[in-house]
Coordinates of C-alpha atoms in Angstrom, one line a residue:
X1 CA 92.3 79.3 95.6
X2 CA 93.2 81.7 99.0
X3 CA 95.0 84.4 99.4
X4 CA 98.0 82.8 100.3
X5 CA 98.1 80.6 97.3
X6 CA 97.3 83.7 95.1
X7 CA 100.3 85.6 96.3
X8 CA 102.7 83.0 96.3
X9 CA 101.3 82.6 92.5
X10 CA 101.9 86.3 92.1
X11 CA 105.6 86.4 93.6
X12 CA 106.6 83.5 91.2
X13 CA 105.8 84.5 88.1
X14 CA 108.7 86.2 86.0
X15 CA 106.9 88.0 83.2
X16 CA 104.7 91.0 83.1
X17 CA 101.8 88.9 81.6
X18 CA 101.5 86.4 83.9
X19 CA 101.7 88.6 87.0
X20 CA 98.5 90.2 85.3
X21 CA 97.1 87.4 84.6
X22 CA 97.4 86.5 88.2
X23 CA 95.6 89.3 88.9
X24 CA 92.8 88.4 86.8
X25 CA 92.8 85.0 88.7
X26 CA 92.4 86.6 92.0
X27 CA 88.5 87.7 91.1
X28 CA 87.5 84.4 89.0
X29 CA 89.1 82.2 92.1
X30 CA 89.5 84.1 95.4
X31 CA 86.1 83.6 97.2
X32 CA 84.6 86.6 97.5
X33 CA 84.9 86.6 101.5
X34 CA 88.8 87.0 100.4
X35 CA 88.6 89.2 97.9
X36 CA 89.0 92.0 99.7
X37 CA 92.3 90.4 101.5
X38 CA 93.6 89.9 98.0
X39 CA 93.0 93.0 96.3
X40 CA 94.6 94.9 99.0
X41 CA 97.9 92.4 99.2
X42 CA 98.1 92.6 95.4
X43 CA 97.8 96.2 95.1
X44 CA 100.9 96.4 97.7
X45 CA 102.8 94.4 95.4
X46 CA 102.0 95.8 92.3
X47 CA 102.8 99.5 93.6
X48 CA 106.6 98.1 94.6
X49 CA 107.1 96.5 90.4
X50 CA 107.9 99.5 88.1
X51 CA 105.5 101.9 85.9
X52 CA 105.9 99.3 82.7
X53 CA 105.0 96.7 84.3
X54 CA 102.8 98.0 86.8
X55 CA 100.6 99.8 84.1
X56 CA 97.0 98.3 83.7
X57 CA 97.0 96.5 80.0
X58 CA 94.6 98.1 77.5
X59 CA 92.2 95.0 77.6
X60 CA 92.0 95.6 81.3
X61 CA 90.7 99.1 80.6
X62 CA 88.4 98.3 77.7
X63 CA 85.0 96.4 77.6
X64 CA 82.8 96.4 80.8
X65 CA 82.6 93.7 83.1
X66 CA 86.4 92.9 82.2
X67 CA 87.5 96.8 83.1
X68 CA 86.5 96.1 86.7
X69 CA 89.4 95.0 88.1
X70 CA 91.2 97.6 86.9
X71 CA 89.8 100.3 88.2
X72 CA 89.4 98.1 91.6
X73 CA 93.1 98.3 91.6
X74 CA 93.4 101.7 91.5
X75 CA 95.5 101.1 88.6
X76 CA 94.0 102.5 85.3
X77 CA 93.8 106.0 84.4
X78 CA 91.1 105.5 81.8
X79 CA 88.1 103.7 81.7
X80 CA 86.2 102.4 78.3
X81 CA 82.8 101.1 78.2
X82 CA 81.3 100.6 75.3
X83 CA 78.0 98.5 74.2
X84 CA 78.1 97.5 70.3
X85 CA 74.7 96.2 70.9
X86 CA 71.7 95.5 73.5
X87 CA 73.1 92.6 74.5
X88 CA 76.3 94.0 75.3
X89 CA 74.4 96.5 77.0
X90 CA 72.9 94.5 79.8
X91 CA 76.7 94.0 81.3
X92 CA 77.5 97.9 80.6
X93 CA 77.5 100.6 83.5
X94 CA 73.9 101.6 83.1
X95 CA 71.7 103.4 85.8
X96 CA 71.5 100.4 88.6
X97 CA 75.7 99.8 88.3
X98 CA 76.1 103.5 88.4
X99 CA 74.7 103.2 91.8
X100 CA 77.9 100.6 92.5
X101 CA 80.3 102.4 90.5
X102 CA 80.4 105.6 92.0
X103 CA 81.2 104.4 95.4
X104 CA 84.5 103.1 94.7
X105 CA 87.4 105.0 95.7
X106 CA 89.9 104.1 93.3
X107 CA 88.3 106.2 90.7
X108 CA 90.2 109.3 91.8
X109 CA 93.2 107.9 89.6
X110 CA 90.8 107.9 87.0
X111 CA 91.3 110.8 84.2
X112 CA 89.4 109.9 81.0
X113 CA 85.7 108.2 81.6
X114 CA 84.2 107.3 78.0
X115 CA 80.4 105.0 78.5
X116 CA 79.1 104.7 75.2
X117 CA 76.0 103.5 74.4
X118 CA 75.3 102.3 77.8
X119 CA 71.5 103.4 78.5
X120 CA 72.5 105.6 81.1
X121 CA 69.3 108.2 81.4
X122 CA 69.6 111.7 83.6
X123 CA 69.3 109.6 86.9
X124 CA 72.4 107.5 86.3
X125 CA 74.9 110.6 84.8
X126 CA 73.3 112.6 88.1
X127 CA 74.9 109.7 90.1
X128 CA 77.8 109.9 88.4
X129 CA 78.0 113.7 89.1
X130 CA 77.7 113.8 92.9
X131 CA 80.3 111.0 92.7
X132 CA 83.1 112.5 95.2
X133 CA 86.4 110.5 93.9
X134 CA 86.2 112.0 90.3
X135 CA 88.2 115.0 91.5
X136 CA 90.6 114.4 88.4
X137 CA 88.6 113.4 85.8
X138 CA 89.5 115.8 82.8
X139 CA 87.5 114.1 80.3
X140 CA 84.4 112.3 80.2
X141 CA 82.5 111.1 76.5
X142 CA 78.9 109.8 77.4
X143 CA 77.8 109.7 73.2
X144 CA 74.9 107.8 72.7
X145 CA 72.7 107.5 76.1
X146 CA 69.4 109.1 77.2
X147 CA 70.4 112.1 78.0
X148 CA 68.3 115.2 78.0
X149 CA 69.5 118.7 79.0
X150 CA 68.7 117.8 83.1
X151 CA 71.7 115.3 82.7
X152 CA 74.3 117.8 80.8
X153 CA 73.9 120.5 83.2
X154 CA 74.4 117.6 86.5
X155 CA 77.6 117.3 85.0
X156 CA 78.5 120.8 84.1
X157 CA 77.5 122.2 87.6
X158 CA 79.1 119.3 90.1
X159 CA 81.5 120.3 92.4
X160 CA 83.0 117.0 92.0
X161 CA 84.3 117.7 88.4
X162 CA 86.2 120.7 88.9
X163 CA 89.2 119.2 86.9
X164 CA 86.9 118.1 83.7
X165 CA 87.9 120.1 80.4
X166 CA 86.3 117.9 77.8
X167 CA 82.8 116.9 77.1
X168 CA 80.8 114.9 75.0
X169 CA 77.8 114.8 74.6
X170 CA 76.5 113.8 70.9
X171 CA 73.3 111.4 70.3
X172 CA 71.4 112.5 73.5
X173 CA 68.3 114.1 73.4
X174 CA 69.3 117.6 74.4
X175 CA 67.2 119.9 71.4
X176 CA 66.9 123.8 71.4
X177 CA 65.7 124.3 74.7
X178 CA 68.5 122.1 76.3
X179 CA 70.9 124.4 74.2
X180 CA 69.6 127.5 76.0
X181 CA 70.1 125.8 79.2
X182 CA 73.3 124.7 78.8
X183 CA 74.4 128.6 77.0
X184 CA 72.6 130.1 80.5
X185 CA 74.4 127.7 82.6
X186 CA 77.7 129.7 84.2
X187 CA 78.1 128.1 87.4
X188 CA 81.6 126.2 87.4
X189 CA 81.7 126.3 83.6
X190 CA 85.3 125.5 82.3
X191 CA 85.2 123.3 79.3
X192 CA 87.9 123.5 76.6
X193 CA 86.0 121.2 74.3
X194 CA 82.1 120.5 74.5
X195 CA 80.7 118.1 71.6
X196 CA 76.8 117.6 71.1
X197 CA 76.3 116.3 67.8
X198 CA 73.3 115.0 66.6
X199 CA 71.1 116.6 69.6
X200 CA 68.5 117.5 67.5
X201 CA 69.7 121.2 67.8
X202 CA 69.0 123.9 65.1
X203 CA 70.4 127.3 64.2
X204 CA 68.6 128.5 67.0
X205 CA 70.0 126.6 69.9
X206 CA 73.5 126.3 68.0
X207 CA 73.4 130.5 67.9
X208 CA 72.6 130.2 71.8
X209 CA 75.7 128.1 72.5
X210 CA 77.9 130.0 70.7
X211 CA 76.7 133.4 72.2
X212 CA 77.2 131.8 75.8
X213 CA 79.4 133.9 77.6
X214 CA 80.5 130.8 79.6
X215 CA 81.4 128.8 76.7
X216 CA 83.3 131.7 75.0
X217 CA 86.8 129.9 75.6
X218 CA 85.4 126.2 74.5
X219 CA 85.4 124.9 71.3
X220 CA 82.3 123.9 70.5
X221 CA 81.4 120.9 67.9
X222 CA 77.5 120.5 66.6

């Protein structure tokens, strides 16, 4: 299919649904040479429809591979990628697609970033912070990766993330002495919620947080 037969598909089609689902068709069908060609024609169209129709379905925002074109689009203003397994995994954002991801410049319609379980280590979430169209992300869960204190404070410190208010960070391998990190940290802090359960923190590193001047406005959840 080219782009002209992917438009004229586009134009004709009455419901909601099946403009999406035209949409869909343009990355399983379009050669990729095209694809560019289409994306940018479709986006034109789709920014004349109106907001309930022009609003990215959930499924479109959910999953990994499938929240792609989404995103692409400029459309969503979440993004949801979670791996129930290791299998699921291999098609998540890990460390090598966060070297993709973070170059595409629709992500600065992007508000809420959630990658569960993905394997992302330090390198990957230190990608993600010197990513330069996350200017409005407000809240960003990366539970579950393998994360140690080196990734948290990439985050906390980027100059790109000057909008984020919510953290979390629970299941990473932060411990005590990322805790006192983190509680010295005071460079660009502004969170109103940070979350690191299961961290392998004790009293000790939980008494640093909460001491923090920096984190004296943010509700704090061990």
């Amino acid at each position: 299919m080219n782009v002209t037969e992917i438009l004229y598909k586009f134009d004709t089609c009455e419901t909601p649904e099946e403009k999406w689902e035209c949409v869909l068709a343009c990355f399983d069908t379009v050669a990729p040479s095209q694809q560019a060609q289409a994306i940018s024609a479709l986006s034109a169209r789709l920014n004349r429809l109106p907001d309930d129709i022009r609003r990215a379905p959930p499924r479109w925002v959910h999953g990994a591979i499938k929240g792609a074109p989404a995103y692409r689009l400029g459309l969503a203003r979440s993004i949801h990628v979670r791996a129930r397994d290791t299998r699921d995994r291999r098609n998540a954002i890990n460390d090598k697609k966060m070297q993709t991801f973070v170059t595409i410049a629709e992500l600065r319609s992007i508000q809420r970033l959630k990658l569960f379980f993905c394997g992302l280590s330090d390198y990957g979430v230190t990608l993600l912070a010197s990513c330069q169209y996350l200017s409005n992300l407000k809240f960003l869960n990366l539970v579950h990766n393998h994360l140690t204190h080196t990734g948290a404070l990439a985050i906390l410190k980027s100059r790109n993330l000057g909008q984020l208010s919510e953290l979390h960070l629970s299941r990473n391998h932060i411990g005590d002495y990322g805790a006192k990190q983190i509680a010295d940290c005071t460079k660009g802090v502004c969170l109103d919620v940070l979350a690191l359960r299961d961290c392998g923190l004790t009293s000790k590193g939980i008494h640093l947080l909460e001491q923090s001047p920096s984190l004296q406005d943010c509700s704090l959840y061990f």
